[in-house]
CSV table of C-alpha atoms in Angstrom, one decimal:
chain,number,residue,atom,x,y,z
A,11,MET,CA,-35.6,-18.3,-37.9
A,12,PHE,CA,-34.1,-18.8,-34.4
A,13,LEU,CA,-30.6,-18.2,-35.6
A,14,LEU,CA,-31.5,-15.1,-37.6
A,15,PHE,CA,-34.1,-13.5,-35.3
A,16,PRO,CA,-33.6,-15.1,-31.8
A,17,TYR,CA,-35.3,-12.3,-29.8
A,18,LEU,CA,-38.3,-12.3,-32.1
A,19,TYR,CA,-38.5,-16.1,-31.8
A,20,LEU,CA,-38.4,-15.9,-28.0
A,21,SER,CA,-41.1,-13.2,-28.0
A,22,LYS,CA,-43.4,-15.4,-30.0
A,23,ILE,CA,-42.7,-18.6,-28.0
A,24,PHE,CA,-43.1,-17.0,-24.5
A,25,ASN,CA,-45.5,-14.1,-25.5
A,26,MET,CA,-43.1,-11.6,-23.8
A,27,ASN,CA,-44.6,-8.2,-23.2
A,28,HIS,CA,-41.2,-6.4,-23.8
A,29,SER,CA,-38.4,-6.9,-26.2
A,30,PRO,CA,-35.0,-8.1,-24.9
A,31,VAL,CA,-32.0,-5.9,-25.5
A,32,GLU,CA,-28.6,-6.8,-26.8
A,33,GLY,CA,-25.4,-4.9,-25.8
A,34,PHE,CA,-27.1,-2.9,-23.0
A,35,SER,CA,-23.9,-2.6,-21.0
A,36,LYS,CA,-22.3,-0.9,-24.0
A,37,LEU,CA,-24.9,1.9,-24.3
A,38,THR,CA,-24.2,5.3,-22.8
A,39,LYS,CA,-26.1,6.2,-19.6
A,40,GLN,CA,-28.5,8.4,-21.6
A,41,ARG,CA,-29.2,5.7,-24.1
A,42,LYS,CA,-29.8,3.2,-21.3
A,43,ILE,CA,-32.4,5.6,-19.8
A,44,ASP,CA,-34.0,6.3,-23.2
A,45,TRP,CA,-34.4,2.6,-23.8
A,46,LEU,CA,-35.9,2.0,-20.3
A,47,VAL,CA,-38.3,4.9,-20.6
A,48,LYS,CA,-39.5,3.7,-24.0
A,49,GLU,CA,-39.6,0.0,-23.2
A,50,TYR,CA,-40.9,-0.1,-19.6
A,51,LEU,CA,-42.2,3.3,-18.6
A,52,ASN,CA,-44.6,4.3,-21.5
A,53,GLU,CA,-42.4,7.2,-22.6
A,54,ASP,CA,-43.1,9.0,-19.4
A,55,ARG,CA,-40.1,11.4,-19.1
A,56,SER,CA,-40.9,12.3,-15.5
A,57,TYR,CA,-39.1,9.1,-14.5
A,58,GLU,CA,-35.9,10.4,-16.2
A,59,GLN,CA,-36.2,13.6,-14.1
A,60,ILE,CA,-36.3,11.4,-11.0
A,61,LEU,CA,-33.1,9.7,-12.0
A,62,GLN,CA,-31.4,13.0,-12.8
A,63,GLN,CA,-32.3,14.4,-9.4
A,64,TYR,CA,-30.0,12.0,-7.8
A,65,TRP,CA,-27.0,12.7,-10.0
A,66,ASN,CA,-24.2,14.5,-8.3
A,67,GLU,CA,-23.5,18.0,-9.7
A,68,ASP,CA,-19.8,17.2,-9.6
A,69,ALA,CA,-19.2,15.2,-12.8
A,70,THR,CA,-16.0,13.6,-11.5
A,71,LEU,CA,-17.7,12.4,-8.3
A,72,GLN,CA,-20.7,11.2,-10.3
A,73,LYS,CA,-18.4,9.2,-12.6
A,74,LEU,CA,-16.7,7.7,-9.6
A,75,HIS,CA,-20.0,6.4,-8.2
A,76,GLU,CA,-21.1,5.1,-11.6
A,77,GLU,CA,-17.9,3.0,-11.9
A,78,PHE,CA,-18.5,1.3,-8.6
A,79,SER,CA,-21.0,-1.0,-10.3
A,80,GLU,CA,-22.4,-1.9,-13.8
A,81,ASN,CA,-25.2,-0.5,-15.9
A,82,THR,CA,-25.5,2.5,-13.5
A,83,ILE,CA,-28.1,5.1,-14.4
A,84,SER,CA,-28.4,7.0,-11.1
A,85,ASN,CA,-27.5,7.0,-7.4
A,86,PHE,CA,-29.7,5.4,-4.7
A,87,TYR,CA,-29.6,7.5,-1.5
A,88,MET,CA,-29.8,6.2,2.0
A,89,PRO,CA,-30.0,8.3,5.2
A,90,TYR,CA,-26.5,8.7,6.7
A,91,GLY,CA,-26.9,9.3,10.5
A,92,ILE,CA,-24.8,9.5,13.6
A,93,ALA,CA,-25.2,7.6,16.8
A,94,PRO,CA,-23.1,9.4,19.5
A,95,ASN,CA,-21.9,8.7,23.0
A,96,PHE,CA,-20.5,5.2,22.4
A,97,LEU,CA,-17.8,4.4,25.0
A,98,ILE,CA,-15.9,1.5,23.6
A,99,ASP,CA,-12.8,0.2,25.4
A,100,GLY,CA,-12.3,3.6,27.0
A,101,LYS,CA,-12.7,5.6,23.7
A,102,LEU,CA,-15.7,7.8,23.1
A,103,LEU,CA,-16.9,7.4,19.6
A,104,ALA,CA,-19.7,8.6,17.3
A,105,LEU,CA,-20.8,5.8,15.0
A,106,PRO,CA,-21.8,6.5,11.3
A,107,MET,CA,-24.9,4.5,10.3
A,108,ALA,CA,-26.3,4.2,6.7
A,109,VAL,CA,-29.8,2.9,7.2
A,110,GLU,CA,-33.3,3.6,6.0
A,111,GLU,CA,-35.2,1.8,8.8
A,112,SER,CA,-36.9,4.1,11.4
A,113,SER,CA,-35.6,4.0,14.9
A,114,VAL,CA,-32.3,2.2,14.3
A,115,VAL,CA,-30.0,5.2,14.9
A,116,ALA,CA,-32.2,6.4,17.8
A,117,ALA,CA,-32.2,3.0,19.4
A,118,ALA,CA,-28.4,2.7,19.1
A,119,SER,CA,-27.9,6.2,20.5
A,120,LYS,CA,-30.2,5.4,23.5
A,121,SER,CA,-28.2,2.3,24.4
A,122,ALA,CA,-25.0,4.2,24.0
A,123,LYS,CA,-26.2,6.8,26.4
A,124,PHE,CA,-27.5,4.2,28.9
A,125,TRP,CA,-24.1,2.4,29.1
A,126,LEU,CA,-22.0,5.6,29.0
A,127,THR,CA,-22.4,6.0,32.8
A,128,ARG,CA,-22.1,2.2,33.5
A,129,GLY,CA,-18.6,1.5,32.2
A,130,GLY,CA,-19.4,1.5,28.5
A,131,PHE,CA,-18.8,-1.4,26.1
A,132,LYS,CA,-15.8,-3.8,26.4
A,133,THR,CA,-14.6,-5.9,23.4
A,134,THR,CA,-12.2,-8.8,22.9
A,135,ILE,CA,-10.8,-10.0,19.5
A,136,ILE,CA,-11.0,-13.8,19.9
A,137,ASN,CA,-9.5,-14.6,16.5
A,138,THR,CA,-8.9,-13.1,13.0
A,139,LYS,CA,-8.6,-16.2,10.9
A,140,LYS,CA,-10.3,-16.3,7.5
A,141,LEU,CA,-11.0,-19.3,5.3
A,142,GLY,CA,-11.0,-20.4,1.7
A,143,HIS,CA,-11.2,-23.7,-0.2
A,144,THR,CA,-10.1,-25.4,-3.4
A,145,HIS,CA,-12.9,-27.9,-4.0
A,146,PHE,CA,-11.9,-30.8,-6.2
A,147,ILE,CA,-12.9,-34.3,-7.3
A,148,PHE,CA,-10.2,-37.0,-7.3
A,149,LYS,CA,-10.8,-40.7,-7.8
A,150,VAL,CA,-8.0,-41.9,-5.6
A,151,GLU,CA,-7.6,-43.7,-2.3
A,152,PRO,CA,-7.7,-41.2,0.6
A,153,HIS,CA,-4.6,-42.4,2.3
A,154,LYS,CA,-2.6,-42.1,-1.0
A,155,LEU,CA,-3.8,-38.5,-1.5
A,156,LEU,CA,-3.0,-37.7,2.2
A,157,HIS,CA,0.5,-39.0,1.9
A,158,PHE,CA,1.0,-36.9,-1.3
A,159,PHE,CA,-0.3,-33.8,0.4
A,160,ASN,CA,1.8,-34.1,3.5
A,161,PHE,CA,5.1,-34.9,1.9
A,162,LYS,CA,4.9,-33.0,-1.4
A,163,LEU,CA,1.9,-30.9,-2.2
A,164,LYS,CA,1.6,-28.7,0.9
A,165,GLN,CA,5.1,-27.2,0.6
A,166,LYS,CA,4.6,-26.7,-3.1
A,167,LEU,CA,1.4,-24.7,-2.4
A,168,PHE,CA,3.2,-22.3,-0.1
A,169,GLU,CA,6.0,-21.9,-2.6
A,170,ALA,CA,3.7,-21.3,-5.6
A,171,THR,CA,1.9,-18.5,-3.8
A,172,GLU,CA,5.0,-16.6,-2.5
A,173,ASP,CA,4.7,-13.8,-5.1
A,174,ILE,CA,1.0,-13.4,-4.3
A,175,THR,CA,1.5,-13.3,-0.5
A,176,LYS,CA,4.7,-11.2,-0.4
A,177,ASN,CA,3.1,-7.9,0.3
A,178,MET,CA,0.6,-9.4,2.8
A,179,ARG,CA,3.4,-11.2,4.6
A,180,ASN,CA,5.3,-7.9,4.8
A,181,ARG,CA,2.3,-6.4,6.6
A,182,GLY,CA,2.2,-9.3,9.1
A,183,GLY,CA,-0.4,-11.5,7.4
A,184,GLY,CA,-0.5,-14.3,4.8
A,185,ILE,CA,-1.4,-17.9,4.6
A,186,LEU,CA,-1.6,-19.4,8.1
A,187,ASN,CA,-2.1,-23.1,7.2
A,188,ILE,CA,-3.3,-25.5,4.5
A,189,ARG,CA,-5.2,-28.7,5.2
A,190,LEU,CA,-6.5,-31.5,3.1
A,191,ILE,CA,-10.1,-32.3,4.0
A,192,ASP,CA,-11.6,-35.6,3.1
A,193,LYS,CA,-15.3,-35.1,2.2
A,194,THR,CA,-15.9,-38.4,0.5
A,195,ALA,CA,-18.4,-39.5,3.2
A,196,ASP,CA,-20.6,-36.6,2.0
A,197,MET,CA,-19.9,-36.8,-1.8
A,198,MET,CA,-18.1,-39.4,-3.8
A,199,ASP,CA,-14.4,-38.5,-4.5
A,200,TYR,CA,-14.8,-35.0,-3.1
A,201,TYR,CA,-11.9,-33.3,-1.3
A,202,GLN,CA,-10.9,-29.8,-0.2
A,203,LEU,CA,-7.8,-27.9,0.3
A,204,LYS,CA,-8.8,-25.8,3.2
A,205,ALA,CA,-6.6,-22.7,3.9
A,206,SER,CA,-6.7,-20.2,6.7
A,207,PHE,CA,-5.5,-16.6,6.2
A,208,ASP,CA,-4.6,-13.5,8.1
A,209,THR,CA,-5.4,-10.5,5.8
A,210,VAL,CA,-4.5,-7.8,8.5
A,211,ASP,CA,-6.4,-4.6,7.7
A,212,SER,CA,-8.0,-5.7,4.4
A,213,MET,CA,-11.1,-7.8,4.1
A,214,GLY,CA,-8.9,-9.9,1.8
A,215,ALA,CA,-11.4,-11.5,-0.6
A,216,ASN,CA,-9.3,-10.8,-3.7
A,217,PHE,CA,-6.1,-11.9,-2.0
A,218,ILE,CA,-7.6,-15.1,-0.7
A,219,ASN,CA,-9.2,-16.0,-4.1
A,220,SER,CA,-6.0,-15.3,-5.9
A,221,CYS,CA,-4.1,-17.7,-3.6
A,222,LEU,CA,-6.8,-20.4,-4.0
A,223,GLU,CA,-6.8,-20.1,-7.8
A,224,GLN,CA,-3.1,-20.7,-7.7
A,225,PHE,CA,-3.7,-23.7,-5.4
A,226,GLY,CA,-5.9,-25.2,-8.0
A,227,LYS,CA,-3.3,-24.8,-10.7
A,228,THR,CA,-0.5,-26.1,-8.5
A,229,LEU,CA,-2.6,-29.1,-7.5
A,230,LYS,CA,-3.2,-30.0,-11.1
A,231,GLU,CA,0.5,-29.6,-12.0
A,232,GLU,CA,1.8,-31.6,-9.1
A,233,VAL,CA,-0.7,-34.4,-9.6
A,234,GLU,CA,0.3,-34.7,-13.2
A,235,LYS,CA,4.0,-34.9,-12.2
A,236,GLU,CA,3.5,-37.4,-9.4
A,237,SER,CA,4.7,-40.9,-10.3
A,238,ASP,CA,2.6,-42.6,-7.5
A,239,PHE,CA,-0.6,-41.7,-9.3
A,240,THR,CA,-1.8,-43.8,-12.2
A,241,ARG,CA,-2.8,-42.3,-15.5
A,242,GLU,CA,-6.4,-43.1,-14.7
A,243,GLU,CA,-6.2,-41.3,-11.4
A,244,LYS,CA,-4.5,-38.3,-12.9
A,245,ASP,CA,-7.2,-38.0,-15.5
A,246,SER,CA,-9.9,-38.1,-12.8
A,247,LEU,CA,-8.8,-34.9,-11.1
A,248,GLN,CA,-11.3,-32.1,-11.5
A,249,ILE,CA,-10.9,-28.7,-9.9
A,250,VAL,CA,-14.5,-27.7,-9.2
A,251,MET,CA,-13.8,-24.2,-7.8
A,252,ASN,CA,-11.5,-22.1,-5.8
A,253,ILE,CA,-13.3,-19.6,-3.5
A,254,LEU,CA,-13.1,-18.0,-0.1
A,255,SER,CA,-15.8,-18.7,2.5
A,256,ASN,CA,-17.9,-16.0,4.0
A,257,PHE,CA,-18.4,-18.2,7.0
A,258,THR,CA,-15.6,-17.1,9.3
A,259,PRO,CA,-16.2,-18.8,12.7
A,260,ASP,CA,-12.6,-18.2,13.6
A,261,CYS,CA,-12.7,-14.5,12.8
A,262,ILE,CA,-14.7,-13.4,15.8
A,263,VAL,CA,-15.1,-10.6,18.3
A,264,ARG,CA,-16.9,-10.4,21.6
A,265,ALA,CA,-18.6,-7.2,22.8
A,266,GLU,CA,-20.2,-7.0,26.2
A,267,VAL,CA,-21.7,-4.7,28.9
A,268,SER,CA,-22.2,-5.4,32.6
A,269,CYS,CA,-23.1,-3.6,35.8
A,270,LYS,CA,-24.7,-4.4,39.2
A,271,ILE,CA,-28.4,-5.1,38.8
A,272,ASN,CA,-29.1,-2.3,41.3
A,273,GLU,CA,-27.4,0.1,38.9
A,274,LEU,CA,-29.6,-0.7,36.0
A,275,ASN,CA,-32.2,2.0,37.0
A,276,ASP,CA,-34.5,1.5,34.0
A,277,ASP,CA,-37.1,4.3,33.6
A,278,SER,CA,-40.0,2.0,32.7
A,279,GLY,CA,-41.5,1.9,36.1
A,280,ILE,CA,-40.5,-1.7,37.0
A,281,SER,CA,-37.8,-2.6,39.6
A,282,ASN,CA,-34.2,-3.3,38.5
A,283,GLU,CA,-34.5,-6.9,39.5
A,284,GLU,CA,-37.7,-7.4,37.5
A,285,PHE,CA,-36.2,-5.7,34.5
A,286,ALA,CA,-33.0,-7.9,34.6
A,287,THR,CA,-35.1,-11.0,35.0
A,288,LYS,CA,-37.5,-10.2,32.1
A,289,PHE,CA,-34.5,-9.2,29.9
A,290,LYS,CA,-32.7,-12.4,30.5
A,291,ARG,CA,-35.8,-14.4,29.8
A,292,ALA,CA,-36.2,-12.6,26.5
A,293,VAL,CA,-32.7,-13.6,25.5
A,294,THR,CA,-33.2,-17.2,26.6
A,295,ILE,CA,-36.3,-17.4,24.5
A,296,ALA,CA,-34.2,-16.3,21.5
A,297,GLU,CA,-31.7,-18.9,22.4
A,298,ILE,CA,-34.2,-21.8,22.3
A,299,GLU,CA,-36.8,-20.6,19.8
A,300,PRO,CA,-35.7,-20.2,16.2
A,301,PHE,CA,-38.8,-18.1,15.2
A,302,ARG,CA,-37.9,-15.5,17.8
A,303,ALA,CA,-34.2,-15.9,17.2
A,304,THR,CA,-34.6,-14.9,13.6
A,305,THR,CA,-36.2,-11.6,14.4
A,306,HIS,CA,-33.9,-11.1,17.4
A,307,ASN,CA,-30.8,-11.5,15.2
A,308,LYS,CA,-32.3,-9.4,12.4
A,309,GLY,CA,-32.4,-6.6,15.0
A,310,ILE,CA,-28.8,-7.1,15.9
A,311,MET,CA,-27.9,-6.9,12.2
A,312,ASN,CA,-29.8,-3.6,11.9
A,313,GLY,CA,-27.0,-2.1,14.0
A,314,VAL,CA,-24.2,-4.0,12.4
A,315,ASP,CA,-25.2,-3.5,8.8
A,316,ALA,CA,-25.7,0.2,9.2
A,317,VAL,CA,-22.1,0.7,10.2
A,318,VAL,CA,-20.8,-1.9,7.7
A,319,ILE,CA,-22.4,0.0,4.8
A,320,ALA,CA,-21.2,3.4,6.1
A,321,THR,CA,-17.6,2.0,6.2
A,322,GLY,CA,-17.8,0.6,2.7
A,323,ASN,CA,-17.8,-3.1,3.7
A,324,ASP,CA,-19.9,-6.0,2.4
A,325,PHE,CA,-23.1,-6.3,4.5
A,326,ARG,CA,-24.3,-9.3,2.5
A,327,ALA,CA,-21.2,-11.3,3.6
A,328,THR,CA,-21.7,-10.0,7.2
A,329,GLU,CA,-25.3,-11.2,7.2
A,330,ALA,CA,-24.5,-14.6,5.7
A,331,CYS,CA,-21.7,-15.3,8.2
A,332,ALA,CA,-23.7,-14.2,11.2
A,333,HIS,CA,-26.7,-16.3,10.4
A,334,ALA,CA,-24.6,-19.3,9.6
A,335,TYR,CA,-22.8,-18.9,13.0
A,336,ALA,CA,-26.2,-18.6,14.7
A,337,ALA,CA,-27.0,-22.1,13.4
A,338,LYS,CA,-23.5,-23.6,14.0
A,339,ASP,CA,-24.8,-26.0,16.7
A,340,GLY,CA,-27.5,-27.5,14.5
A,341,LYS,CA,-30.3,-25.2,15.6
A,342,TYR,CA,-30.7,-21.5,14.8
A,343,SER,CA,-30.2,-19.5,18.0
A,344,SER,CA,-29.5,-16.1,19.4
A,345,LEU,CA,-26.2,-14.3,18.8
A,346,THR,CA,-26.4,-12.5,22.1
A,347,HIS,CA,-26.5,-14.0,25.6
A,348,CYS,CA,-27.3,-12.8,29.1
A,349,THR,CA,-26.6,-13.7,32.7
A,350,ILE,CA,-27.7,-12.2,36.0
A,351,ASP,CA,-25.5,-14.1,38.5
A,352,ASN,CA,-24.4,-12.8,41.9
A,353,GLY,CA,-26.2,-9.5,41.5
A,354,ILE,CA,-24.4,-8.7,38.2
A,355,PHE,CA,-26.2,-8.1,34.9
A,356,ARG,CA,-24.0,-9.2,31.9
A,357,PHE,CA,-25.0,-9.0,28.3
A,358,TRP,CA,-22.7,-10.0,25.4
A,359,ILE,CA,-22.4,-11.0,21.7
A,360,ASP,CA,-19.9,-13.2,20.0
A,361,LEU,CA,-19.9,-12.0,16.4
A,362,PRO,CA,-18.0,-13.6,13.5
A,363,ILE,CA,-17.2,-10.8,11.1
A,364,SER,CA,-14.7,-10.2,8.3
A,365,VAL,CA,-14.2,-6.5,7.4
A,366,GLY,CA,-11.5,-4.3,6.0
A,367,VAL,CA,-10.3,-0.7,6.2
A,368,VAL,CA,-8.1,-0.7,3.2
A,369,GLY,CA,-9.0,-1.7,-0.4
A,370,GLY,CA,-12.4,-1.7,-2.1
A,371,LEU,CA,-14.6,1.3,-1.5
A,372,THR,CA,-12.6,2.3,1.6
A,373,ASN,CA,-10.1,4.1,-0.7
A,374,LEU,CA,-12.6,5.5,-3.1
A,375,HIS,CA,-16.0,6.5,-1.7
A,376,PRO,CA,-15.8,10.0,0.0
A,377,LEU,CA,-18.4,9.2,2.6
A,378,VAL,CA,-16.6,5.9,3.5
A,379,LYS,CA,-13.4,7.9,4.0
A,380,PHE,CA,-15.4,10.3,6.2
A,381,SER,CA,-16.8,7.4,8.2
A,382,LEU,CA,-13.4,5.9,8.9
A,383,ALA,CA,-11.9,9.3,9.8
A,384,LEU,CA,-14.8,9.9,12.2
A,385,LEU,CA,-14.0,6.5,13.8
A,386,GLY,CA,-10.3,7.6,14.2
A,387,LYS,CA,-9.1,5.5,11.2
A,388,PRO,CA,-9.5,2.2,13.0
A,389,SER,CA,-7.7,-1.0,12.2
A,390,ALA,CA,-9.7,-3.9,10.9
A,391,GLN,CA,-9.8,-5.4,14.4
A,392,GLU,CA,-11.0,-2.1,15.9
A,393,LEU,CA,-13.7,-1.9,13.3
A,394,MET,CA,-14.7,-5.5,14.2
A,395,SER,CA,-15.1,-4.3,17.8
A,396,ILE,CA,-17.2,-1.3,16.7
A,397,LEU,CA,-19.5,-3.4,14.6
A,398,ALA,CA,-20.1,-5.9,17.4
A,399,VAL,CA,-20.9,-3.1,19.8
A,400,SER,CA,-23.3,-1.6,17.4
A,401,GLY,CA,-25.2,-4.9,17.1
A,402,LEU,CA,-25.2,-5.4,20.8
A,403,ALA,CA,-26.5,-1.9,21.5
A,404,GLN,CA,-29.3,-2.3,19.0
A,405,ASN,CA,-30.3,-5.6,20.6
A,406,PHE,CA,-30.2,-4.1,24.1
A,407,ALA,CA,-32.5,-1.3,23.0
A,408,ALA,CA,-34.9,-3.7,21.3
A,409,LEU,CA,-35.1,-6.0,24.3
A,410,ARG,CA,-35.4,-3.2,26.7
A,411,SER,CA,-38.5,-1.9,24.8
A,412,LEU,CA,-40.0,-5.3,24.3
A,413,THR,CA,-39.8,-6.3,27.9
A,414,THR,CA,-41.1,-2.9,29.2
A,415,THR,CA,-43.2,-0.5,27.2
A,416,GLY,CA,-43.5,-2.6,24.0
A,417,ILE,CA,-41.7,-2.2,20.7
A,418,GLN,CA,-44.4,-0.1,18.9
A,419,LYS,CA,-44.4,2.9,21.1
A,420,GLY,CA,-40.8,4.0,20.2
A,421,HIS,CA,-40.8,2.5,16.7
A,422,MET,CA,-44.0,4.1,15.5
A,423,LYS,CA,-43.0,7.5,16.8
A,424,MET,CA,-40.0,7.3,14.6
A,425,HIS,CA,-42.2,6.1,11.7
A,426,LEU,CA,-44.6,9.0,12.2
A,427,PHE,CA,-42.8,11.3,9.8
A,428,ASN,CA,-42.8,8.6,7.1
A,429,ILE,CA,-46.6,8.4,7.4
A,430,LEU,CA,-47.0,12.2,7.4
A,431,ASN,CA,-44.7,12.6,4.4
A,432,GLN,CA,-46.8,10.1,2.5
A,433,LEU,CA,-49.9,12.2,3.3
A,434,GLY,CA,-48.2,15.4,2.1
A,435,ALA,CA,-48.3,17.1,5.5
A,436,THR,CA,-47.0,20.6,5.9
A,437,GLU,CA,-44.3,21.5,8.5
A,438,ASP,CA,-47.0,23.0,10.8
A,439,GLU,CA,-49.1,19.8,10.5
A,440,LYS,CA,-46.0,17.7,11.4
A,441,GLN,CA,-45.4,19.7,14.5
A,442,TYR,CA,-49.1,19.3,15.5
A,443,PHE,CA,-48.7,15.5,15.3
A,444,VAL,CA,-45.5,15.5,17.3
A,445,ASN,CA,-47.4,17.2,20.1
A,446,TYR,CA,-50.6,15.1,19.6
A,447,PHE,CA,-48.7,11.9,20.1
A,448,LYS,CA,-46.5,13.0,23.0
A,449,ASP,CA,-48.6,10.8,25.4
A,450,LYS,CA,-50.1,8.4,22.9
A,451,THR,CA,-48.9,5.3,20.9
A,452,VAL,CA,-48.6,6.1,17.2
A,453,THR,CA,-50.8,3.9,15.0
A,454,HIS,CA,-51.2,4.2,11.2
A,455,HIS,CA,-55.0,4.3,11.6
A,456,GLU,CA,-54.9,7.0,14.3
A,457,VAL,CA,-52.5,9.2,12.2
A,458,ILE,CA,-54.8,9.1,9.1
A,459,ALA,CA,-58.0,9.6,11.2
A,460,GLU,CA,-56.5,12.7,12.9
A,461,PHE,CA,-55.0,14.0,9.7
A,462,ASN,CA,-58.4,13.8,7.9
A,463,LYS,CA,-60.0,15.5,10.9
A,464,LEU,CA,-57.4,18.3,10.9
A,465,ARG,CA,-57.9,18.9,7.2
A,466,GLY,CA,-61.7,18.8,7.6
A,467,LYS,CA,-62.2,15.8,5.4
């Protein structure tokens, strides 16, 4: 019965409340929607109308978006905002930010304006090296494998990937180095071919993975031909996987701001010296306390991810790398740092980040093209700098609020319209609440209470 009717069998065994579907990816978009409405949405066709509302009227553009991913039935919109007045390395930029969280764009803009008259943001590209590994198991003496690698295999790996790397080498990039890493202390018979790459203006994932897969093939071929290995040793070789690493501690950019403490002139009502001291203490707490560091760094990534998404890059890779780097010393810590020495306030971030401005969505998505044009068609290194600045600006705004007026005052004012939209407020009612909360802190309870009073409930 299982062979003839597998889904029916599973339904009986697990008492599933819905029927599995076979060949879903081969269905047309309409048939996918029909199945979902029937199987999961109780034949309520209003959900189909919701999906259709987000289809682009331009059929060609809609098809382009659908082909970005699999099993696409609609588009998911996010607000696309602009944070102006960013003075970065002497250039005045407006940053595109795709983000749904209230106050992110406003906070970044506020920081940009603050530092605009204090020298702006300065950045330094520390390195652009990216990494990938061929992970393999080999039951052989480490010294024997090392000798084979140094005197035979390494050169063969470069030669075997010449066709793959040709275009990248012509653009100034390619494979920088290949090392044999002995990991047998951590796992029996486990080794790595660890390669470093320069992918110039591309993020380089496909390029790196193509090189690594060739490494795996070449390793197997060369081991098989090597007379110094026994038959038993040759048969023990297992290529586990060939894959880039999203942890790029050597692809890193520094962004910083600085000014004299007496030029801080914060408008919170406290002295410049007190503001600088409280600000530095807040950063120090994030450096030593992982519970605070997690929220601290999440705020940084609010700014980074918004620009990463707007420029068609991979925010998940960016997140993974940043958080791994924050824990590189064995304890999760702040990505930003602050000093107030000799009357100078200095605040900076060292951000490991791998992004591209060619390939992927950068050549396809119209809004990504707009974002890159808005930024002056930056190189990958220039985009690294912009992203680090966006994260630093976001963190400065958050810490400035936390150490002075508190985070809720500004955050909840930005969240006010979300609450009012949920309540179905009219435009006149929204304006009433903007005026009502001009000198008050917005709270969810207060909005609802006043809204009910306004409506006579």
